[in-house]
Short mmCIF file of C-alpha atoms and ligand atoms in Angstrom, two decimals:
data_model
loop_
_atom_site.label_atom_id
_atom_site.label_comp_id
_atom_site.label_asym_id
_atom_site.label_seq_id
_atom_site.Cartn_x
_atom_site.Cartn_y
_atom_site.Cartn_z
CA MET X 1 50.05 153.53 123.55
CA ASN X 2 49.53 157.01 122.11
CA TYR X 3 52.52 159.18 121.57
CA GLU X 4 52.55 162.96 121.30
CA LEU X 5 54.74 164.80 118.79
CA VAL X 6 56.99 167.49 120.27
CA CYS X 7 58.95 169.89 117.89
CA GLY X 8 61.12 172.90 118.33
CA LEU X 9 62.38 174.85 115.40
CA GLU X 10 65.63 176.68 114.72
CA THR X 11 64.93 178.93 111.68
CA HIS X 12 67.63 180.69 109.70
CA VAL X 13 66.53 183.78 107.83
CA GLU X 14 68.69 185.78 105.48
CA LEU X 15 68.23 189.46 106.03
CA SER X 16 67.64 191.62 102.99
CA THR X 17 70.18 194.33 103.79
CA LYS X 18 71.95 195.63 100.68
CA THR X 19 75.38 194.62 101.92
CA LYS X 20 76.81 191.80 103.92
CA ILE X 21 77.19 191.65 107.64
CA PHE X 22 80.89 192.54 107.92
CA CYS X 23 81.85 194.02 104.57
CA SER X 24 80.22 196.04 101.73
CA CYS X 25 79.73 193.16 99.27
CA SER X 26 76.31 192.65 97.72
CA THR X 27 73.81 190.24 99.31
CA LYS X 28 72.02 189.63 96.00
CA PHE X 29 70.93 185.98 95.44
CA GLY X 30 72.71 184.14 92.66
CA GLY X 31 75.29 185.92 90.48
CA GLU X 32 78.40 184.37 88.93
CA PRO X 33 80.08 182.25 91.63
CA ASN X 34 82.53 184.13 93.77
CA THR X 35 81.76 187.59 92.32
CA HIS X 36 80.08 189.02 95.47
CA CYS X 37 83.21 188.59 97.45
CA CYS X 38 86.10 190.54 98.92
CA PRO X 39 89.08 189.79 101.21
CA ILE X 40 86.89 190.21 104.26
CA CYS X 41 84.10 187.78 103.44
CA ILE X 42 86.48 185.19 102.12
CA GLY X 43 88.41 185.56 105.33
CA LEU X 44 91.87 186.43 104.13
CA PRO X 45 94.42 186.94 106.97
CA GLY X 46 94.83 190.52 108.07
CA THR X 47 91.31 191.65 107.25
CA LEU X 48 88.98 192.94 109.94
CA PRO X 49 85.20 192.63 110.10
CA LYS X 50 83.01 195.70 110.72
CA LEU X 51 79.45 195.14 111.86
CA ASN X 52 76.80 196.47 109.44
CA LYS X 53 74.46 198.59 111.56
CA ALA X 54 71.50 197.82 109.33
CA VAL X 55 71.82 194.14 110.37
CA VAL X 56 71.35 195.06 114.01
CA GLU X 57 68.38 197.32 113.08
CA TYR X 58 66.73 194.54 110.99
CA ALA X 59 67.21 192.03 113.75
CA VAL X 60 65.77 194.34 116.35
CA MET X 61 62.75 194.85 114.09
CA ALA X 62 62.34 191.06 113.77
CA GLY X 63 62.57 190.88 117.58
CA LEU X 64 59.98 193.62 118.15
CA ALA X 65 57.61 192.04 115.63
CA THR X 66 57.78 188.78 117.51
CA ASN X 67 57.34 190.24 120.99
CA CYS X 68 60.97 189.73 122.14
CA LYS X 69 62.90 191.61 124.67
CA ILE X 70 65.77 193.41 122.97
CA SER X 71 69.09 193.01 124.83
CA PRO X 72 70.63 196.39 125.57
CA VAL X 73 74.03 194.69 125.61
CA SER X 74 75.05 191.81 123.36
CA LYS X 75 78.22 190.55 121.60
CA MET X 76 79.46 188.43 118.71
CA ASP X 77 81.24 185.07 119.25
CA ARG X 78 83.37 182.73 117.14
CA LYS X 79 81.85 179.32 116.46
CA ASN X 80 84.81 177.14 115.33
CA TYR X 81 84.39 174.38 112.81
CA VAL X 82 86.27 173.21 109.80
CA TYR X 83 84.36 172.78 106.60
CA PRO X 84 85.05 174.06 103.10
CA ASP X 85 82.02 176.32 103.01
CA LEU X 86 83.56 178.36 105.79
CA SER X 87 86.79 180.01 104.63
CA LYS X 88 87.87 181.32 108.06
CA ALA X 89 87.22 177.98 109.74
CA TYR X 90 84.91 179.80 112.11
CA GLN X 91 81.54 181.46 111.83
CA ILE X 92 80.83 184.71 113.59
CA SER X 93 77.68 184.19 115.54
CA GLN X 94 76.17 185.00 118.94
CA TYR X 95 76.42 182.41 121.70
CA ASP X 96 75.44 183.37 125.18
CA MET X 97 74.36 186.99 124.69
CA PRO X 98 71.84 187.01 121.82
CA LEU X 99 70.33 190.26 120.55
CA CYS X 100 66.66 189.19 121.28
CA ARG X 101 65.09 186.93 123.88
CA ASN X 102 61.80 185.61 125.17
CA GLY X 103 59.34 186.38 122.45
CA TRP X 104 56.37 184.59 120.92
CA VAL X 105 54.39 183.99 117.74
CA GLU X 106 50.65 183.42 118.14
CA LEU X 107 48.94 180.72 116.17
CA SER X 108 45.29 181.00 114.94
CA SER X 109 44.25 178.67 117.82
CA GLY X 110 45.49 181.37 120.19
CA ARG X 111 48.40 179.18 121.30
CA ARG X 112 51.64 181.10 121.67
CA ILE X 113 54.88 179.46 120.37
CA ARG X 114 57.50 180.82 122.61
CA LEU X 115 60.75 182.03 121.13
CA ASN X 116 63.82 181.38 123.24
CA ARG X 117 66.08 183.81 121.28
CA ILE X 118 66.86 185.49 118.03
CA HIS X 119 70.60 186.00 117.26
CA ILE X 120 72.51 187.40 114.32
CA GLU X 121 75.29 185.58 112.49
CA GLU X 122 76.92 185.29 109.06
CA ASP X 123 75.83 182.71 106.45
CA ALA X 124 78.43 180.29 105.09
CA GLY X 125 79.29 179.74 101.43
CA LYS X 126 77.63 177.18 99.27
CA LEU X 127 79.11 173.88 98.13
CA VAL X 128 78.07 172.92 94.54
CA HIS X 129 78.53 169.25 93.71
CA ASP X 130 78.93 168.52 90.02
CA ARG X 131 79.98 165.23 88.40
CA GLY X 132 82.20 164.06 91.22
CA ASN X 133 83.69 167.44 91.81
CA THR X 134 82.79 169.90 94.53
CA PHE X 135 83.01 173.68 93.98
CA VAL X 136 82.68 176.44 96.54
CA ASP X 137 80.67 179.55 95.92
CA TYR X 138 81.37 182.21 98.62
CA ASN X 139 78.73 184.68 97.36
CA ARG X 140 76.51 183.64 100.21
CA GLY X 141 79.38 183.74 102.71
CA GLY X 142 78.82 186.77 105.02
CA VAL X 143 75.20 187.28 104.12
CA PRO X 144 73.50 188.31 107.34
CA LEU X 145 71.27 185.74 109.04
CA ILE X 146 69.00 185.74 112.06
CA GLU X 147 68.46 182.48 113.76
CA ILE X 148 65.12 182.21 115.48
CA VAL X 149 64.87 179.45 118.13
CA THR X 150 61.55 178.28 119.56
CA GLU X 151 60.93 176.43 122.85
CA PRO X 152 59.75 172.88 122.18
CA ASP X 153 56.08 174.14 121.93
CA LEU X 154 54.91 172.71 118.67
CA ARG X 155 52.67 169.70 118.84
CA SER X 156 51.69 168.78 115.25
CA ILE X 157 52.88 169.12 111.65
CA ALA X 158 50.04 171.56 111.09
CA GLU X 159 51.30 173.78 113.91
CA VAL X 160 54.88 173.61 112.57
CA GLN X 161 53.60 174.69 109.14
CA GLU X 162 51.44 177.49 110.58
CA TYR X 163 54.30 178.77 112.73
CA VAL X 164 56.68 178.97 109.80
CA GLU X 165 53.99 180.63 107.60
CA LYS X 166 53.32 183.20 110.36
CA LEU X 167 56.97 183.88 110.70
CA GLN X 168 57.33 184.39 106.92
CA MET X 169 54.39 186.75 106.90
CA ILE X 170 55.70 188.84 109.77
CA LEU X 171 59.24 189.05 108.49
CA ARG X 172 58.24 189.84 104.89
CA TYR X 173 55.71 192.40 106.17
CA ILE X 174 58.29 194.34 108.16
CA GLY X 175 60.60 194.07 105.13
CA VAL X 176 63.59 192.33 106.80
CA SER X 177 63.60 189.26 104.54
CA ASP X 178 61.94 187.81 101.50
CA CYS X 179 61.86 184.43 103.32
CA LYS X 180 62.01 182.33 100.13
CA MET X 181 62.37 178.72 101.14
CA GLN X 182 63.13 177.74 97.49
CA GLU X 183 66.12 180.14 97.40
CA GLY X 184 67.26 179.23 100.80
CA SER X 185 66.55 182.56 102.51
CA LEU X 186 64.49 180.69 105.08
CA ARG X 187 65.73 177.30 106.27
CA CYS X 188 64.67 175.28 109.22
CA ASP X 189 66.33 172.78 111.51
CA VAL X 190 63.54 170.76 113.02
CA ASN X 191 63.97 169.10 116.44
CA VAL X 192 61.60 166.17 116.91
CA SER X 193 60.84 163.98 119.92
CA VAL X 194 57.85 161.98 121.10
CA ARG X 195 56.43 161.23 124.52
CA PRO X 196 53.64 159.00 125.82
CA ALA X 197 50.42 161.10 125.83
CA GLY X 198 49.98 162.61 129.27
CA GLN X 199 53.58 162.30 130.22
CA GLU X 200 55.27 165.51 131.45
CA PRO X 201 59.05 165.08 130.66
CA PHE X 202 60.17 165.39 127.10
CA GLY X 203 61.56 162.50 125.19
CA THR X 204 65.05 162.48 123.59
CA ARG X 205 65.16 164.53 120.38
CA ALA X 206 66.65 164.23 116.98
CA GLU X 207 67.47 167.31 115.00
CA ILE X 208 66.80 167.23 111.24
CA LYS X 209 69.02 169.77 109.50
CA ASN X 210 68.31 172.30 106.79
CA MET X 211 64.76 171.77 105.66
CA ASN X 212 63.79 174.09 102.73
CA SER X 213 60.32 173.15 101.79
CA PHE X 214 57.02 172.61 103.60
CA ALA X 215 56.39 169.31 101.81
CA HIS X 216 59.80 167.86 102.90
CA MET X 217 59.38 169.20 106.41
CA ALA X 218 56.03 167.45 106.75
CA LYS X 219 57.42 164.20 105.41
CA ALA X 220 60.53 164.31 107.50
CA ILE X 221 58.56 164.98 110.75
CA GLU X 222 56.12 162.18 109.95
CA TYR X 223 58.95 159.77 109.22
CA GLU X 224 60.82 160.74 112.37
CA TYR X 225 57.68 160.42 114.53
CA ASP X 226 57.10 156.90 113.20
CA ARG X 227 60.73 155.94 113.59
CA GLN X 228 60.84 157.12 117.26
CA VAL X 229 57.51 155.57 118.19
CA ASP X 230 58.63 152.25 116.68
CA LEU X 231 61.85 152.36 118.66
CA LEU X 232 60.04 153.04 121.97
CA MET X 233 57.33 150.45 121.33
CA SER X 234 60.01 147.75 120.75
CA GLY X 235 61.64 148.68 123.99
CA GLU X 236 64.61 150.57 122.49
CA LYS X 237 65.78 154.12 123.15
CA VAL X 238 65.90 157.17 120.96
CA VAL X 239 69.40 158.55 120.77
CA GLN X 240 70.10 162.23 120.62
CA GLU X 241 71.60 162.94 117.12
CA THR X 242 71.60 165.09 114.12
CA ARG X 243 69.82 163.64 111.10
CA ARG X 244 69.57 164.40 107.40
CA TYR X 245 66.36 164.11 105.34
CA ASP X 246 66.79 162.24 102.02
CA GLU X 247 64.36 163.70 99.52
CA SER X 248 64.41 160.66 97.23
CA SER X 249 63.62 158.05 99.89
CA GLY X 250 61.55 160.20 102.20
CA CYS X 251 63.56 158.94 105.13
CA THR X 252 65.84 160.59 107.69
CA GLU X 253 69.26 159.17 108.34
CA GLY X 254 71.78 159.71 111.11
CA MET X 255 74.62 162.09 110.47
CA ARG X 256 76.31 162.37 113.91
CA GLY X 257 75.51 161.41 117.45
CA LYS X 258 75.96 163.25 120.68
CA GLU X 259 79.50 161.76 121.27
CA ASP X 260 80.84 163.07 118.01
CA ALA X 261 78.89 166.24 118.11
CA ASP X 262 80.97 169.23 117.14
CA ASP X 263 82.72 171.04 119.87
CA TYR X 264 82.57 174.58 118.63
CA ARG X 265 84.93 176.06 121.18
CA TYR X 266 82.96 179.26 121.29
CA PHE X 267 84.77 182.41 122.40
CA ARG X 268 84.14 186.10 122.12
CA GLU X 269 84.98 187.55 118.69
CA PRO X 270 87.95 189.73 119.54
CA ASP X 271 87.77 191.83 116.37
CA LEU X 272 84.30 193.30 117.04
CA VAL X 273 83.03 195.66 119.73
CA THR X 274 80.14 195.09 122.07
CA ILE X 275 76.68 195.70 120.56
CA LEU X 276 74.74 198.32 122.43
CA VAL X 277 71.08 199.02 121.73
CA SER X 278 69.98 202.07 123.67
CA ASP X 279 66.34 202.75 124.65
CA GLU X 280 66.41 205.50 122.20
CA MET X 281 67.51 203.38 119.30
CA ARG X 282 65.00 200.71 120.15
CA GLU X 283 62.15 203.27 120.31
CA THR X 284 63.18 204.86 117.06
CA ILE X 285 63.12 201.51 115.33
CA GLN X 286 59.77 200.72 116.93
CA LYS X 287 58.25 203.93 115.60
CA ARG X 288 59.44 203.09 112.05
CA MET X 289 57.79 199.69 112.09
CA PRO X 290 54.69 199.10 110.07
CA GLU X 291 51.42 198.14 111.78
CA ASP X 292 51.42 194.50 112.98
CA PRO X 293 49.95 192.40 110.24
CA GLN X 294 47.68 190.49 112.58
CA LYS X 295 46.22 193.63 113.95
CA ARG X 296 45.83 195.04 110.41
CA ILE X 297 43.79 191.96 109.37
CA GLN X 298 41.41 192.66 112.31
CA ARG X 299 41.23 196.31 111.37
CA PHE X 300 40.45 195.34 107.72
CA LEU X 301 37.47 193.26 109.01
CA SER X 302 36.00 196.01 111.22
CA GLU X 303 36.92 199.10 109.19
CA TYR X 304 36.19 197.86 105.76
CA GLN X 305 33.82 194.92 106.48
CA LEU X 306 36.01 192.58 104.40
CA PRO X 307 35.55 188.75 104.56
CA GLU X 308 38.45 187.39 106.55
CA ALA X 309 39.79 185.35 103.60
CA ASP X 310 40.03 188.52 101.51
CA ALA X 311 41.71 190.51 104.30
CA ARG X 312 44.32 187.76 104.51
CA LEU X 313 45.04 187.74 100.79
CA LEU X 314 45.44 191.53 100.76
CA ILE X 315 47.73 191.50 103.86
CA GLU X 316 50.06 188.91 102.49
CA HIS X 317 52.25 191.54 100.87
CA ARG X 318 52.48 194.93 102.46
CA ARG X 319 52.47 196.72 99.08
CA ILE X 320 49.08 195.18 98.28
CA ALA X 321 47.68 196.10 101.72
CA ASP X 322 48.83 199.67 101.36
CA TYR X 323 47.42 199.86 97.83
CA PHE X 324 44.09 198.63 99.01
CA GLU X 325 43.87 201.13 101.86
CA ALA X 326 44.81 204.00 99.54
CA ALA X 327 42.05 202.99 97.11
CA ALA X 328 39.35 202.08 99.71
CA LYS X 329 39.81 204.67 102.36
CA GLY X 330 36.83 207.10 102.61
CA THR X 331 34.74 205.20 100.09
CA LYS X 332 31.38 203.51 100.64
CA ASN X 333 32.40 200.44 98.68
CA PRO X 334 35.69 199.15 100.14
CA ARG X 335 34.68 195.62 99.27
CA THR X 336 34.47 196.56 95.59
CA ALA X 337 37.99 197.95 95.87
CA ALA X 338 39.07 194.61 97.43
CA ASN X 339 37.29 192.69 94.67
CA CYS X 340 38.98 194.78 91.95
CA ILE X 341 42.38 193.86 93.45
CA LEU X 342 41.75 190.21 94.15
CA GLY X 343 39.92 189.69 90.92
CA GLN X 344 40.85 191.74 87.96
CA ILE X 345 44.27 193.03 89.13
CA PHE X 346 45.46 189.67 90.54
CA ALA X 347 44.44 188.09 87.24
CA ARG X 348 47.23 190.10 85.57
CA LEU X 349 49.88 189.14 88.10
CA GLY X 350 50.93 185.62 87.26
CA THR X 351 53.61 184.80 89.83
CA GLU X 352 53.98 185.28 93.58
CA ALA X 353 56.98 187.55 92.87
CA GLU X 354 54.85 189.81 90.64
CA LYS X 355 52.24 189.98 93.43
CA GLU X 356 54.89 190.93 95.90
CA GLN X 357 56.23 193.72 93.66
CA PHE X 358 52.69 194.73 92.72
CA ASN X 359 53.62 196.85 89.78
CA VAL X 360 50.11 197.86 88.58
CA THR X 361 49.46 200.35 85.78
CA VAL X 362 46.47 201.78 87.64
CA SER X 363 47.55 204.00 90.55
CA PRO X 364 45.63 203.60 93.86
CA GLU X 365 44.37 207.16 93.39
CA ASN X 366 42.81 206.13 90.04
CA LEU X 367 41.12 203.13 91.53
CA HIS X 368 39.95 205.31 94.40
CA ALA X 369 38.37 207.76 91.86
CA LEU X 370 36.64 204.82 90.17
CA ILE X 371 35.19 203.63 93.42
CA LEU X 372 33.94 207.15 94.19
CA LEU X 373 32.08 207.09 90.88
CA LEU X 374 30.32 203.98 92.08
CA ASP X 375 29.60 205.54 95.52
CA THR X 376 27.87 208.54 94.06
CA GLY X 377 25.78 206.40 91.74
CA LYS X 378 27.39 207.87 88.65
CA ILE X 379 28.20 204.42 87.35
CA ARG X 380 27.09 200.84 88.16
CA MET X 381 29.01 197.80 89.12
CA ASN X 382 29.33 196.26 85.68
CA LEU X 383 30.73 199.52 84.30
CA VAL X 384 33.32 199.43 87.15
CA LYS X 385 34.59 196.13 85.82
CA SER X 386 34.81 197.07 82.14
CA THR X 387 36.30 200.47 82.95
CA LEU X 388 38.93 198.90 85.20
CA GLU X 389 39.96 196.62 82.40
CA LYS X 390 40.53 199.56 80.07
CA MET X 391 42.40 201.42 82.87
CA LEU X 392 44.62 198.33 83.41
CA ASP X 393 45.33 198.07 79.65
CA SER X 394 46.24 201.78 79.34
CA GLY X 395 47.20 203.09 82.74
CA LYS X 396 44.85 205.99 82.19
CA PRO X 397 42.20 207.22 84.66
CA ALA X 398 38.51 206.24 84.53
CA SER X 399 37.50 209.68 83.22
CA ASP X 400 39.29 208.93 79.91
CA PHE X 401 36.83 206.06 79.24
CA LEU X 402 33.54 207.34 80.54
CA SER X 403 31.65 209.75 78.34
CA GLU X 404 29.53 212.59 79.68
CA LYS X 405 26.60 210.37 78.80
CA ASP X 406 27.98 207.45 80.80
CA LEU X 407 28.39 209.65 83.77
CA ALA X 408 25.16 211.52 83.37
CA GLY X 409 22.95 208.54 83.98
CA ILE X 410 20.03 207.98 81.69
CA SER X 411 16.93 210.23 81.17
CA ALA X 412 13.48 208.97 82.16
CA ASP X 413 12.17 209.24 78.54
CA ASP X 414 15.14 207.28 77.18
CA LEU X 415 14.71 204.59 79.78
CA LYS X 416 11.05 204.26 79.00
CA ALA X 417 11.69 203.90 75.36
CA ILE X 418 14.36 201.28 75.97
CA CYS X 419 12.03 199.38 78.28
CA GLU X 420 9.23 199.38 75.74
CA LYS X 421 11.56 198.04 73.10
CA ALA X 422 12.83 195.36 75.43
CA ILE X 423 9.29 194.18 76.14
CA SER X 424 8.36 193.95 72.47
CA ASP X 425 11.66 192.05 71.89
CA ASN X 426 10.76 189.65 74.64
CA GLU X 427 7.10 188.95 73.93
CA ARG X 428 7.18 185.52 75.51
CA ALA X 429 8.68 186.70 78.82
CA ALA X 430 6.17 189.51 78.96
CA ALA X 431 3.30 186.99 78.47
CA ASP X 432 4.69 184.79 81.15
CA TYR X 433 4.90 187.73 83.51
CA ARG X 434 1.24 188.60 82.81
CA ALA X 435 0.36 185.03 83.54
CA GLY X 436 1.85 185.40 86.98
CA LYS X 437 5.47 184.20 86.52
CA GLU X 438 7.27 186.99 88.48
CA LYS X 439 10.71 185.68 87.46
CA ALA X 440 10.02 186.27 83.77
CA LEU X 441 10.74 189.99 84.37
CA LYS X 442 14.40 189.30 84.93
CA ALA X 443 14.96 188.32 81.34
CA ILE X 444 13.58 191.60 80.18
CA LEU X 445 15.49 193.47 82.79
CA GLY X 446 18.67 191.80 81.51
CA SER X 447 18.13 193.17 78.02
CA VAL X 448 17.47 196.66 79.41
CA MET X 449 20.71 196.64 81.42
CA LYS X 450 22.56 195.50 78.28
CA ALA X 451 21.02 198.17 76.14
CA THR X 452 21.89 200.89 78.72
CA ARG X 453 25.33 199.44 79.35
CA GLY X 454 24.48 199.03 83.00
CA ARG X 455 23.62 202.62 83.61
CA ALA X 456 19.96 201.99 84.51
CA ASN X 457 19.04 201.49 88.20
CA PRO X 458 17.81 197.85 88.38
CA GLN X 459 15.11 198.39 91.03
CA GLU X 460 13.60 201.36 89.24
CA THR X 461 13.77 199.65 85.90
CA GLU X 462 12.03 196.52 87.20
CA LYS X 463 9.21 198.71 88.53
CA LEU X 464 8.89 200.57 85.28
CA LEU X 465 8.85 197.29 83.27
CA ALA X 466 6.08 195.87 85.49
CA ASP X 467 4.03 199.13 85.05
CA ILE X 468 4.39 199.01 81.30
CA ILE X 469 3.46 195.36 80.98
CA ARG X 470 0.38 195.70 83.26
CA ARG X 471 -0.84 198.75 81.38
P1 LIG S 1 71.08 173.05 120.94
O1 LIG S 1 71.65 174.40 121.29
O2 LIG S 1 71.92 171.92 121.29
O3 LIG S 1 70.63 172.95 119.50
P2 LIG S 1 68.73 173.81 122.43
O4 LIG S 1 68.38 173.42 123.81
O5 LIG S 1 69.09 175.24 122.15
O6 LIG S 1 69.84 172.84 121.89
O7 LIG S 1 67.48 173.44 121.54
C1 LIG S 1 67.47 173.53 120.19
C2 LIG S 1 66.07 173.32 119.71
O8 LIG S 1 65.65 172.11 120.08
C3 LIG S 1 65.03 174.31 120.24
O9 LIG S 1 64.29 174.74 119.23
C4 LIG S 1 64.29 173.52 121.23
O10 LIG S 1 62.92 173.97 121.30
C5 LIG S 1 64.34 172.16 120.63
N1 LIG S 1 64.17 171.04 121.61
C6 LIG S 1 64.84 170.95 122.77
N2 LIG S 1 64.48 169.84 123.45
C7 LIG S 1 63.55 169.20 122.64
C8 LIG S 1 62.78 167.99 122.69
N3 LIG S 1 62.85 167.18 123.78
N4 LIG S 1 61.95 167.74 121.75
C9 LIG S 1 61.80 168.50 120.60
N5 LIG S 1 62.48 169.67 120.54
C10 LIG S 1 63.40 170.01 121.49
MG1 LIG S 2 70.81 173.17 117.36
ZN1 LIG S 3 82.93 190.94 101.12
#
């Protein structure tokens, strides 16, 4: 029998607000253990939390960017559990009144993955295991999180991966998180079940906790799919449980079943007030949001005639997309602007982080000016490249490297002389051309372009060369 994979994701994303959710400690990743802490975020008795307004704004932005309804009224709740990474023995989260509901993320197939909710909560500290000891680092405790919960709409590993990538792109783009899986600022709990193809009701699910890489996620889902199908084929049942993925073996293993599932004894957080998001506040946030990245890709295709792959690369980070638009807007050669960025500029940015920061010595205005020189025929394509290299080396504008002569083009007499010399330097090619080999002219054209440093117009030059040879 054929079994269909069914997945639903709970994705935790750390928000990149400057300070934590209930105190003014830094949210910076890393740092000496327990240095980004205060009595509030380590939960000393007598302290009171105060909700960071920016957290609500960021979460509303995330909700709007994923087509959610924003709740005008929501609240925080206590989720009680005892574990050393949680100094208060409860996590402040949202239970039955999340900030955002009923959104969706669209995949390239056009399928919409429905979001059940997005809620805000605080991150826990981190346990560091070292030679038989366990240490606690509370730097991460109190860092704001959003948890984004899908409906069980995902049907393949490829869809799971695409969904997470889309989510990353959207959230990075609106600037609410850097979504770095390797630093744990985006982590997924993956719920997996299988059902016989064609069957309506869902099978029983297992939840695999805390996945922090695409590769592990793919392996874990594959393992879990096989495990559940094997159980059903041999007449057994899948039990609802929480499982852990073991990186070294590539297997998932049971952590706790439904019976010993935690009872979180949720209740309203009495130390925090109700969260109100007025229409006005929502609209103000909406106005501040950048253009939807999906729509921006479509606009790059129609407005600048970019190939889709190029548009996607430019859109990946908002700084790059903004830079491109500033350079390309109002020029006749937007594709050249894109090529300059994706080719020569990217070549100087080694890491993904460098791309994201996009600290480039050439300002978008200077690249724009260079493209305009091309537009107006003052320089040719190969001169664009070499000039851009010099600009990148020095940070200076194109005008610093192009002499009057470069920009003036080349006089008819000079061009004729250069052509004549090129022909006598390339006797054999000229003879071939006379004998009817049209292609032979290209070799001569090449040496003219070299001699003029690309300033000659290739079509005109080719005609001129043919005239001289036939004479
Ligand atoms: P809980 O609150 O116990 O974690 P939820 O009903 O909120 O349970 O579901 C959590 C996640 O599990 C959601 O992302 C949901 O889409 C997913 N899910 C629920 N049922 C299934 C199922 N049968 N197969 C796969 N995923 C499921
Ligand atoms: Mg869950
Ligand atoms: Zn603090």
